[in-house]
Coordinates of C-alpha atoms in Angstrom, one line a residue:
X875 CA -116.0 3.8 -121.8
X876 CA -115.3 0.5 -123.8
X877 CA -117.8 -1.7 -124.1
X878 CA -119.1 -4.9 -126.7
X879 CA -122.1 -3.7 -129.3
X880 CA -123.5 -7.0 -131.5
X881 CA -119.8 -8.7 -131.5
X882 CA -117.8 -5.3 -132.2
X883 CA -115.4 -3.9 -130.3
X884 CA -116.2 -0.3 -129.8
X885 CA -114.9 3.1 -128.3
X886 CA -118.0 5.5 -126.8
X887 CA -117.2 8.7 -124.8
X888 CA -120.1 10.4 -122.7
X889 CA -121.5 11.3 -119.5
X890 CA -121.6 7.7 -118.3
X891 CA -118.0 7.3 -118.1
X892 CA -118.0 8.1 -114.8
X893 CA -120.6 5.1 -114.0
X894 CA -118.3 2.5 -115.2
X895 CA -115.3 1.3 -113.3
X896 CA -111.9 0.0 -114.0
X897 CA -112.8 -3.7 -114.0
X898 CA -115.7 -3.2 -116.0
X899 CA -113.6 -1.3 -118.3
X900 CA -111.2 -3.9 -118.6
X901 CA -113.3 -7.0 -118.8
X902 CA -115.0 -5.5 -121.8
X903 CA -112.0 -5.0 -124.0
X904 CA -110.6 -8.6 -123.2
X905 CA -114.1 -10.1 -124.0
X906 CA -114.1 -12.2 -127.7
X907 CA -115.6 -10.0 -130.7
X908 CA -118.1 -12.9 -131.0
X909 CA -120.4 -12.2 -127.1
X910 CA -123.1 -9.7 -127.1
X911 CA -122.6 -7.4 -124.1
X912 CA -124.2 -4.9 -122.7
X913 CA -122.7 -2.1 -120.0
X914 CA -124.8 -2.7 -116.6
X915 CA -125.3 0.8 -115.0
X916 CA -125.7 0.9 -111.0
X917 CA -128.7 1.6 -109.0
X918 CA -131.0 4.6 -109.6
X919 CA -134.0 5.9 -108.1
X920 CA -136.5 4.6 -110.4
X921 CA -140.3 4.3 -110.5
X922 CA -141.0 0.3 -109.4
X923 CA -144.1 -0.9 -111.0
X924 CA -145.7 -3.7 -109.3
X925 CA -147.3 -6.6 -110.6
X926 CA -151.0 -6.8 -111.2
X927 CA -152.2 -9.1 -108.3
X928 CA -150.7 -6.5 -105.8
X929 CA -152.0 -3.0 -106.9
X930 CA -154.7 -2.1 -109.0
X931 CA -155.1 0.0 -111.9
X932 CA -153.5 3.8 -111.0
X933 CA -152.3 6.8 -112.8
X934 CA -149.4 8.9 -111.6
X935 CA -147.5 11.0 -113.9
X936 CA -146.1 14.7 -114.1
X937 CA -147.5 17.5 -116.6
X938 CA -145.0 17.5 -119.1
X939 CA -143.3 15.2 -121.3
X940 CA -141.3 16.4 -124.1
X941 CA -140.7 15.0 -127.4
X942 CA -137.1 14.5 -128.5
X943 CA -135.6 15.1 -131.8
X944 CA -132.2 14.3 -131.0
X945 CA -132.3 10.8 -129.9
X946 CA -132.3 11.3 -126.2
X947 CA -135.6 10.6 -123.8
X948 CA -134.1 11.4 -120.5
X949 CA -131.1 9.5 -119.9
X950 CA -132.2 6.5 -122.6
X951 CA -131.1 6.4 -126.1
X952 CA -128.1 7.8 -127.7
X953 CA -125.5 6.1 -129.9
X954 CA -123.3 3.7 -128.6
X955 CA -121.8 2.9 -131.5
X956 CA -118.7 2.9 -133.1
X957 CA -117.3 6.1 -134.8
X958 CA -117.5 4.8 -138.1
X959 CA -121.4 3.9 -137.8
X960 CA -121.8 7.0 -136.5
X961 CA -121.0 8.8 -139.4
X962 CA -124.0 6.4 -141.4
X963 CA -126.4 7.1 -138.5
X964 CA -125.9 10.9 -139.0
X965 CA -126.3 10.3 -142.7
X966 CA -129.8 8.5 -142.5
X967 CA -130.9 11.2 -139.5
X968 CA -130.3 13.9 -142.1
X969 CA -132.0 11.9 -145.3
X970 CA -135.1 11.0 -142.3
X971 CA -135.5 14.4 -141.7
X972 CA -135.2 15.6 -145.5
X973 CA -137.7 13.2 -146.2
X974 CA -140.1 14.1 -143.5
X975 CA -139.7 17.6 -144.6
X976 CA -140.5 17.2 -148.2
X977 CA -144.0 17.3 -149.6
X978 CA -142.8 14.3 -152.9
X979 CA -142.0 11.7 -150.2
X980 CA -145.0 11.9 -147.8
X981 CA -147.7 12.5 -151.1
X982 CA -145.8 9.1 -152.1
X983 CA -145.9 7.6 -148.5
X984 CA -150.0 8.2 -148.3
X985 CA -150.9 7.5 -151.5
X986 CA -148.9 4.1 -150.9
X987 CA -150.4 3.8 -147.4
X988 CA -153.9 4.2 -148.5
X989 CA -153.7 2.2 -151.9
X990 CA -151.5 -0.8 -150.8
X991 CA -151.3 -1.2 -147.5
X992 CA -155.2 -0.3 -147.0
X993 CA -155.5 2.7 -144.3
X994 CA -156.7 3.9 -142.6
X995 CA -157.8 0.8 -140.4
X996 CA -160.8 0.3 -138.4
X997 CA -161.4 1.4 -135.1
X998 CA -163.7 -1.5 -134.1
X999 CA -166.4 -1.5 -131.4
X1000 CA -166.1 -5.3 -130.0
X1001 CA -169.5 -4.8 -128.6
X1002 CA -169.4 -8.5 -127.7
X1003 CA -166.2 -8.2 -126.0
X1004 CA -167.3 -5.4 -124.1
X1005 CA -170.9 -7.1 -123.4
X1006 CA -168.9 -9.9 -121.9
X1007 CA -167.0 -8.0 -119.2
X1008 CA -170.5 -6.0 -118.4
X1009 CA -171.9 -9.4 -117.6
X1010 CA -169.7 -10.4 -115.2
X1011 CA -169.8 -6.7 -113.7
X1012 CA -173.5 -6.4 -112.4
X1013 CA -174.2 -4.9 -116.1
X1014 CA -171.4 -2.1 -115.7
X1015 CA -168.2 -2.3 -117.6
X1016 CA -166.0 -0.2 -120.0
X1017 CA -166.9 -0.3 -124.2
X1018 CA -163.9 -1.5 -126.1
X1019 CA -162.8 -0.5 -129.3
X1020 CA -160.1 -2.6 -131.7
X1021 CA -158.0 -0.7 -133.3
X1022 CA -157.4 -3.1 -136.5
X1023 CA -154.3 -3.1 -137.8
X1024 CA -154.7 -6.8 -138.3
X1025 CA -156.1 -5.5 -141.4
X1026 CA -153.3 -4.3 -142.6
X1027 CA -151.8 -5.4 -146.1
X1028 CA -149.4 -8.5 -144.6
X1029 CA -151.7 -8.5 -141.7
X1030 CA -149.8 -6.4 -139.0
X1031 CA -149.1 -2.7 -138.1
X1032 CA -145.6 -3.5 -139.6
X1033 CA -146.2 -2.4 -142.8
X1034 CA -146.7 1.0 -141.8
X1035 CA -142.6 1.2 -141.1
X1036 CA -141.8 -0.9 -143.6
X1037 CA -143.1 1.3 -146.6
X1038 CA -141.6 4.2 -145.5
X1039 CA -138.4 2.8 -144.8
X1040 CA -138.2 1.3 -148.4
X1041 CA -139.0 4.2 -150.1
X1042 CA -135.8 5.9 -148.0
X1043 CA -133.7 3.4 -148.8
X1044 CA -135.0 3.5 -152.7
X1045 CA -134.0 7.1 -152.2
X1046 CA -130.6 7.1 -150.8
X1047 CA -129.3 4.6 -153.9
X1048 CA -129.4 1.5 -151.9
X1049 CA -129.9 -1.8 -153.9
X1050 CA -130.7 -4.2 -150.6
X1051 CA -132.2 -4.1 -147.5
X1052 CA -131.3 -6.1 -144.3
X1053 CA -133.5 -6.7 -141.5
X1054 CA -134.7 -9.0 -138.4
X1055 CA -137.4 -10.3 -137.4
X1056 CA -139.1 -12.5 -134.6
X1057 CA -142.6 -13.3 -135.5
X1058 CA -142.4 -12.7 -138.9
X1059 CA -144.5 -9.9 -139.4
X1060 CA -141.8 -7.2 -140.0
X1061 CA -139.9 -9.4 -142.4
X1062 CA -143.3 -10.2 -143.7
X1063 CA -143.9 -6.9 -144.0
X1064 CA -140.0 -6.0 -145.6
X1065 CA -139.9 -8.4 -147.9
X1066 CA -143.4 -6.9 -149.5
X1067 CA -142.4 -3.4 -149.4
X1068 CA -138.6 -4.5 -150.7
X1069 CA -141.2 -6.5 -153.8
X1070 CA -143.3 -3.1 -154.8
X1071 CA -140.1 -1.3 -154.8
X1072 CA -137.7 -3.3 -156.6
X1073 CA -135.5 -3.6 -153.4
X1074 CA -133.4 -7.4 -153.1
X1075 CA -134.3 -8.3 -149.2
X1076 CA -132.5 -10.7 -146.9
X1077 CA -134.0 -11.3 -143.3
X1078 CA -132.1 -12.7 -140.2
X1079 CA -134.4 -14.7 -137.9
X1080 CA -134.1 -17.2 -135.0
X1081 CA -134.2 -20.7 -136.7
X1082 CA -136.7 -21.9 -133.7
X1083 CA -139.3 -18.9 -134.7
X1084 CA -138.9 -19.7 -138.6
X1085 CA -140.4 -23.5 -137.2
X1086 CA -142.9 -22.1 -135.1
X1087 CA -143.8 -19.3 -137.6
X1088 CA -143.2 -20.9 -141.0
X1089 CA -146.4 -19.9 -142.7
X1090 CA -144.6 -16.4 -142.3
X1091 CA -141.6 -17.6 -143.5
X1092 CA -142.6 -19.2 -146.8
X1093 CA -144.8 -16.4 -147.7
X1094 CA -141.5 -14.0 -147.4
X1095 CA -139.5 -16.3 -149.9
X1096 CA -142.5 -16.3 -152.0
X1097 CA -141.9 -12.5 -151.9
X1098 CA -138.6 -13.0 -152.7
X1099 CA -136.7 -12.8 -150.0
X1100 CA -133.9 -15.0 -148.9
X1101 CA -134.0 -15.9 -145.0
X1102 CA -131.5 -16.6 -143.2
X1103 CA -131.7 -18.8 -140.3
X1104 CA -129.9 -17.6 -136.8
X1105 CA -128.9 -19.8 -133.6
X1106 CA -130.5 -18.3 -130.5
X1107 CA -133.6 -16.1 -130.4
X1108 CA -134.6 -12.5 -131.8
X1109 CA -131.8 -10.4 -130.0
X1110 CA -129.4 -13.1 -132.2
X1111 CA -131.0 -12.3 -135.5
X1112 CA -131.1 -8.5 -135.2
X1113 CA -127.4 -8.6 -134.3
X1114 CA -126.7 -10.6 -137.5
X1115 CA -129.0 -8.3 -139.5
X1116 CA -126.8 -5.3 -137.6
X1117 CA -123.5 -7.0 -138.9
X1118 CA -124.7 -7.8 -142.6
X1119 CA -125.3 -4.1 -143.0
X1120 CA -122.1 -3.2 -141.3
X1121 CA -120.3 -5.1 -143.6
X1122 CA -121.4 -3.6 -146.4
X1123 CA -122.6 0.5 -145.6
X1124 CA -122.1 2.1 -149.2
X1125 CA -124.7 -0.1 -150.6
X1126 CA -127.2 -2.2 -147.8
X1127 CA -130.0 -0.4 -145.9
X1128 CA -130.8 -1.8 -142.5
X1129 CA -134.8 -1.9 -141.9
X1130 CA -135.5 -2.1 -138.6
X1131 CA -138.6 -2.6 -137.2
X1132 CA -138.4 -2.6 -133.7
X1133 CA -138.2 0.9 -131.8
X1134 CA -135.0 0.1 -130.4
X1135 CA -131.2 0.4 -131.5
X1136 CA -129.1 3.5 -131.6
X1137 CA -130.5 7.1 -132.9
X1138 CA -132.6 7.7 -135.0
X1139 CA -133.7 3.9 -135.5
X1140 CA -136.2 4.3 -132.6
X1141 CA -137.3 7.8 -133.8
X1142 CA -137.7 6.9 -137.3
X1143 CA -140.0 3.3 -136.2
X1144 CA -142.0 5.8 -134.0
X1145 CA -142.6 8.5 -136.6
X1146 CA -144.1 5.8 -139.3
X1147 CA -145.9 4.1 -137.0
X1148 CA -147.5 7.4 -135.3
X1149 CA -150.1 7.1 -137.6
X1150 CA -151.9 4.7 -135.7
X1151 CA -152.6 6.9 -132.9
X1152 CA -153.0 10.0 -135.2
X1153 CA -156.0 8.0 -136.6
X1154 CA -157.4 7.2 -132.9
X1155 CA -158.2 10.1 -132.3
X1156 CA -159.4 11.0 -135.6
X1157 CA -161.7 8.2 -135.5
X1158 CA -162.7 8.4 -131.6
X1159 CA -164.1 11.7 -132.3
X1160 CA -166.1 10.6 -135.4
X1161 CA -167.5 7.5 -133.4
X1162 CA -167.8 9.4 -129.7
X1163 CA -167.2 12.6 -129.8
X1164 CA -164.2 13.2 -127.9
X1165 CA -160.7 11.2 -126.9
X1166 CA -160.5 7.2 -125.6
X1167 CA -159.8 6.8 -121.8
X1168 CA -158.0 4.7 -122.4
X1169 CA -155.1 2.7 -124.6
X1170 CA -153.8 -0.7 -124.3
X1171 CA -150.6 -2.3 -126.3
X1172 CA -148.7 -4.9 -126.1
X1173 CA -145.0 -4.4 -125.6
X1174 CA -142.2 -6.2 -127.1
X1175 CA -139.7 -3.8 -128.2
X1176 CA -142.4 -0.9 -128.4
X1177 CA -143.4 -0.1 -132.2
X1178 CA -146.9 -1.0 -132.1
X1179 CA -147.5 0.8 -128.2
X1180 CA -145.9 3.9 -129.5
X1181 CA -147.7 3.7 -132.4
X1182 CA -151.2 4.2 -130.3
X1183 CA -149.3 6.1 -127.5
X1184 CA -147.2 8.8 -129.2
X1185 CA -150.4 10.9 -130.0
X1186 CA -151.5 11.3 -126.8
X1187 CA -148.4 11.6 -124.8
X1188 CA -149.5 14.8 -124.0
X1189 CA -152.8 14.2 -122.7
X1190 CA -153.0 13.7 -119.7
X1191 CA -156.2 12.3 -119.3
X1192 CA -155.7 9.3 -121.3
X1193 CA -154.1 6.3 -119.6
X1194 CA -151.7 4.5 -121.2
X1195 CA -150.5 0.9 -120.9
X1196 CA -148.2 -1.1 -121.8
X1197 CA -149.1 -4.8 -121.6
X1198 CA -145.3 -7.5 -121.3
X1199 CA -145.2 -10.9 -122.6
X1200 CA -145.3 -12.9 -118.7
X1201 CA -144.3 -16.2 -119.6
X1202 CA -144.9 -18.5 -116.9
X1203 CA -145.0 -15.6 -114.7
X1204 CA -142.6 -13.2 -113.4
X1205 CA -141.2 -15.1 -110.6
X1206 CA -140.5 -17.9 -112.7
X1207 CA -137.4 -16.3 -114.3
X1208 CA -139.3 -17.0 -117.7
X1209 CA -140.9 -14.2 -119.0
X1210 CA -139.8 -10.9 -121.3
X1211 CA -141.2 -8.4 -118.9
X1212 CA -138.6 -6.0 -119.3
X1213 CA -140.3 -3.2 -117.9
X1214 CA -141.6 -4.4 -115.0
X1215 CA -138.6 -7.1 -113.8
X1216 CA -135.3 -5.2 -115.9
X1217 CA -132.8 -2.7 -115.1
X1218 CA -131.6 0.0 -117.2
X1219 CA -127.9 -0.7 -119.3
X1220 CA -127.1 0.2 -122.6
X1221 CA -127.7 -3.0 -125.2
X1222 CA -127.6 -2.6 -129.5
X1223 CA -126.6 0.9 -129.4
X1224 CA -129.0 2.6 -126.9
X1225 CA -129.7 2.7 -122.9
X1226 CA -132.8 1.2 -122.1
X1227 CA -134.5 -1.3 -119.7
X1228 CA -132.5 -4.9 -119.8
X1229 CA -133.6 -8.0 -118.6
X1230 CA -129.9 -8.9 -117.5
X1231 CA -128.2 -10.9 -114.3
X1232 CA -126.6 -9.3 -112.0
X1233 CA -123.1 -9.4 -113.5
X1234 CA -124.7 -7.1 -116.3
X1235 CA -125.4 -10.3 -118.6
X1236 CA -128.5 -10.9 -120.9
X1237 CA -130.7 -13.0 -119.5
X1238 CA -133.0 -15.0 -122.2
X1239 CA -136.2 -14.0 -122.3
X1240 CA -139.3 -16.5 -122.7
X1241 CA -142.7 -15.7 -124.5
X1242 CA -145.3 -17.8 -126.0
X1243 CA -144.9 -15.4 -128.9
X1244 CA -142.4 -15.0 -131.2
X1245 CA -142.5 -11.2 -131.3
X1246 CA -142.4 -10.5 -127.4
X1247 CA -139.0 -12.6 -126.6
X1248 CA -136.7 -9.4 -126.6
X1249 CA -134.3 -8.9 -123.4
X1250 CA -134.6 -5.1 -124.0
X1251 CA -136.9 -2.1 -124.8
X1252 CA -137.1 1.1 -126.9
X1253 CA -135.8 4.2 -124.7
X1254 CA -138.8 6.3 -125.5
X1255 CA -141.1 3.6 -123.5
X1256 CA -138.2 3.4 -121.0
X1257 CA -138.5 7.1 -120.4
X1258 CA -142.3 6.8 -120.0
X1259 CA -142.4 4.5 -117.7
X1260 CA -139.7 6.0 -116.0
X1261 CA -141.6 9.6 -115.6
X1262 CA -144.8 7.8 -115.2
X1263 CA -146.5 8.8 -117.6
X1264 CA -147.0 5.1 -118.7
X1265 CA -148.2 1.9 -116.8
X1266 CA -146.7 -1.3 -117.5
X1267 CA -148.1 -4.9 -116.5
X1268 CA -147.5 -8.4 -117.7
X1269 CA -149.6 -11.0 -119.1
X1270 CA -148.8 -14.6 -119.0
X1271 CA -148.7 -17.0 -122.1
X1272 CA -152.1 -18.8 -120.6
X1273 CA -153.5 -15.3 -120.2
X1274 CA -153.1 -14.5 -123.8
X1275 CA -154.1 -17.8 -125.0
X1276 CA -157.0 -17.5 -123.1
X1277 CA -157.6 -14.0 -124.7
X1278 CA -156.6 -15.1 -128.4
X1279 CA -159.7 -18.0 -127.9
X1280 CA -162.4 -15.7 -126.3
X1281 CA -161.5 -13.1 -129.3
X1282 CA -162.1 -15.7 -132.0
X1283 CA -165.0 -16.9 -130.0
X1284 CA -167.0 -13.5 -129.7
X1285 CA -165.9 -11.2 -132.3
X1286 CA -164.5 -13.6 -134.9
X1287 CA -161.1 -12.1 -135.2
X1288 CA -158.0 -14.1 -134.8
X1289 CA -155.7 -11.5 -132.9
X1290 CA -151.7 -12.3 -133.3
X1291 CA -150.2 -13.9 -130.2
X1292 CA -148.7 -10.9 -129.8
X1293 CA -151.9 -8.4 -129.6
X1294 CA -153.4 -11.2 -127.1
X1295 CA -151.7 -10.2 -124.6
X1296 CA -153.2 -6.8 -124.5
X1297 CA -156.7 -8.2 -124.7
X1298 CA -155.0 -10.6 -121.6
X1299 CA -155.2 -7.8 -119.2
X1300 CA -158.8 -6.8 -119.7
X1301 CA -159.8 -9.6 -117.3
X1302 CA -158.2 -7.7 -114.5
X1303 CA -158.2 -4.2 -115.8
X1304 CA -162.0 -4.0 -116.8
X1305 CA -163.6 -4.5 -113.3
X1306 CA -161.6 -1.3 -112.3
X1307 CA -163.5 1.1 -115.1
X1308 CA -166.0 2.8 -114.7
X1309 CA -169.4 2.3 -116.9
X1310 CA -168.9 3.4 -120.4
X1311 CA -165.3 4.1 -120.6
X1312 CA -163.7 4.1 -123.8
X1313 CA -160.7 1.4 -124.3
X1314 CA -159.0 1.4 -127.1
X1315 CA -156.6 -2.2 -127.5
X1316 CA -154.7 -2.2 -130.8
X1317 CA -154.7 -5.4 -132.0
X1318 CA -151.6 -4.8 -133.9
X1319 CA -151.5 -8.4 -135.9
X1320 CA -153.8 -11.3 -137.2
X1321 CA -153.5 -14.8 -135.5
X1322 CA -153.5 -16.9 -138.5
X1323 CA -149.7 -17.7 -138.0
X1324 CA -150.5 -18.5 -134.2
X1325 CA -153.6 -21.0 -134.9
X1326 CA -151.1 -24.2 -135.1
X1327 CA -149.6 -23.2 -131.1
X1328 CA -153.1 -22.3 -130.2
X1329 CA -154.4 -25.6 -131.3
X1330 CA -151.7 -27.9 -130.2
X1331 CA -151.4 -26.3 -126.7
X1332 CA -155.3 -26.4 -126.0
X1333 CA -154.8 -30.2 -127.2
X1334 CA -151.5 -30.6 -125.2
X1335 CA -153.7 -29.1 -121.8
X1336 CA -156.7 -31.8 -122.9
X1337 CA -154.4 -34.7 -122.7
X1338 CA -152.6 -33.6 -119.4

């Protein structure tokens, strides 16, 4: 099977051969090195979520759901890369799992955790928040909890990844890092943890998210970064980020941040961002005495969602959902709700869920934040929403900016763009709970880069 990965050329044999046809075949080795394409795979029998206004809040899953190691979940994942990436994928599987394994590293990786980056976070009973929804309920309503990674050093769950990453890359000799980012929060969050560890640090973004998230971007080059500015939107800059480090393998270490890409990039976000969910529960227990009901993320290309979901996959009595950036709603064409609207084809190195026409081409994907405009998804998240285990829905910008303002308004916090839209769905999902459940929304980034798009679109609305 021949198909185009971030401008390259490349040669992958599996399974899926069979899927693709002559034509397709064909049309993908005469495409120019310089499109991004993605193999569209036919029709299968697939779990359809519907859109909120239709059905209301369910569960549905089977009993077990295992964890892979190997890069697969289901039929999402893999490597569809070329052969010569493949031998550096191998290499940082093996250096991941040697790191993972060895007490140095993850004494290191806590002691940094705790002392720089300021974990473990909050889990935050907006009592407010949940007053509000009881009001409007006859009195009745669920109690929510923020999980605050807001706090974090750089303000975002990003750092958690970051750190760890860096001190691989310190480890396996490599002088630079590469890396993408939309909203600025993971090269925010690279360029600090590139600073502590003596690491030189160049991040790729989309040009029209370093105007709309500049306060991001000058505190990166204060950190010493250099940014480079990308034509096009997030899916642009991670495939220049992806080229940068292909050009130069022996002595570059691409960071990504995202739970997406081939194996074990998706594996390795998961793994260093588990600790949010690992502290959950900790913290649930402390505060309640026993598990949430419920979790709520916000789903770009899945870090921060796995980050609260991975810990209780296997717990069946917690619900999990997934919250997409809706845009101007989903049958606008305008929207990143990749999970709800996509199909599944393989896009930078991994089958997943695409948002893609039906010619198998990317469709560009619309969010009122910078750090939910991604065509595509991790394959872990695919594969939950695939089995069920997961729920996905979709909140629009005006629903997010409605839930950044009533944050700020009753709690004080100023939530990231982002994490608003999970707090978006709590309009709709709390007058299906029952008294007293436990929520928990991780509010997985602080606002203060959003303030300036809050502000002027509130004015904009005034005027109009």
């Amino acid at each position: 099977m021949a198909c185009k990965l971030q401008g390259t050329l490349i040669s992958c044999h599996s399974k899926t051969t069979k899927f693709v046809d002559q034509k397709e075949r064909a049309a993908s080795v005469v495409a120019q090195a310089v499109v991004t394409h993605q193999t569209k795979l036919p029709h299968f029998n697939i779990t359809y979520v519907p859109s909120m206004d239709k059905i209301p809040f369910q569960t549905s899953h089977t009993k077990e759901f295992p964890i892979s190691t190997s890069g697969k979940f289901g039929r999402f994942g893999g490597k569809f890369v070329p052969e010569t990436i493949v031998a550096c994928l191998t290499h940082l599987e093996a250096q991941f799992k040697k790191s993972m394994a060895d007490d140095a590293f993850q004494a290191e990786l806590a002691e940094a955790l705790r002392d720089y980056a300021g974990r473990e976070t909050p889990l935050y009973h907006a009592k407010r928040l949940s007053e509000y929804y009881k009001s409007i309920n006859n009195g009745k309503g669920p109690d929510i909890y923020l999980k605050r990674e807001d706090l974090n050093h750089g303000g975002s769950h990003k750092m958690n990844n970051a750190l760890a990453q860096a001190m691989i890359a310190k480890r396996m000799g490599c002088k630079s890092v590469v890396t993408a980012t939309g909203s600025g929060q993971h090269g925010l969050a690279t360029a600090a943890a590139c600073a502590k560890l003596a690491l030189d640090c160049t991040v790729f973004m989309a040009a029209k998210d370093i105007e709309r998230q500049y306060s991001n971007v000058r505190l990166m080059k204060l950190l010493g970064a250099q940014v480079e500015a990308v034509d096009g939107g997030f899916r642009d800059a991670a495939s220049d980020a992806f080229r940068c480090w292909v050009g130069d393998l022996e002595n570059k270490y691409h960071l990504t941040g995202s739970a997406v890409g081939p194996h074990p990039l998706p594996s390795m976000v998961r793994e260093f961002q588990s600790v949010i969910g690992k502290e959950t529960r900790m913290q649930a227990l402390e505060k309640w005495g026993g598990k949430p009901d419920v979790l709520v993320a916000c789903v770009g290309t899945g870090s921060n969602a796995l980050g609260l979901f991975h810990e209780f996959v296997g717990d069946e009595d917690v619900r999990l959902i997934g919250v997409e950036g809706g845009g101007l709603g989903l049958d606008s064409g305008k929207h990143s709700s990749t999970l709800s609207k996509g199909e599944v084809g393989v896009y930078h190195g991994a089958m997943s869920y695409l948002l893609q026409d039906e010619h198998g081409q990317i469709i560009h994907p619309h969010s009122i934040a910078a750090g939910m405009e991604y065509p595509g998804v991790g394959p872990e998240l695919s594969f939950l929403k695939e089995s069920g285990r997961a729920e996905f829905f979709a909140a629009t910008d005006e629903e997010a900016l409605d839930a950044y303002e009533k944050l700020c308004k009753l709690e004080g916090i100023f939530p990231s763009l982002e994490a608003a839209h999970a707090l978006g769905i709590l309009d709709k999902l709390a007058p299906t709970l029952c008294d007293g459940t436990k929520v928990v929304v991780n509010c997985s980034g602080r606002g203060d880069k959003d303030a300036a798009i809050v502000f002027n679109r509130r004015l904009l609305d005034k005027q109009s």
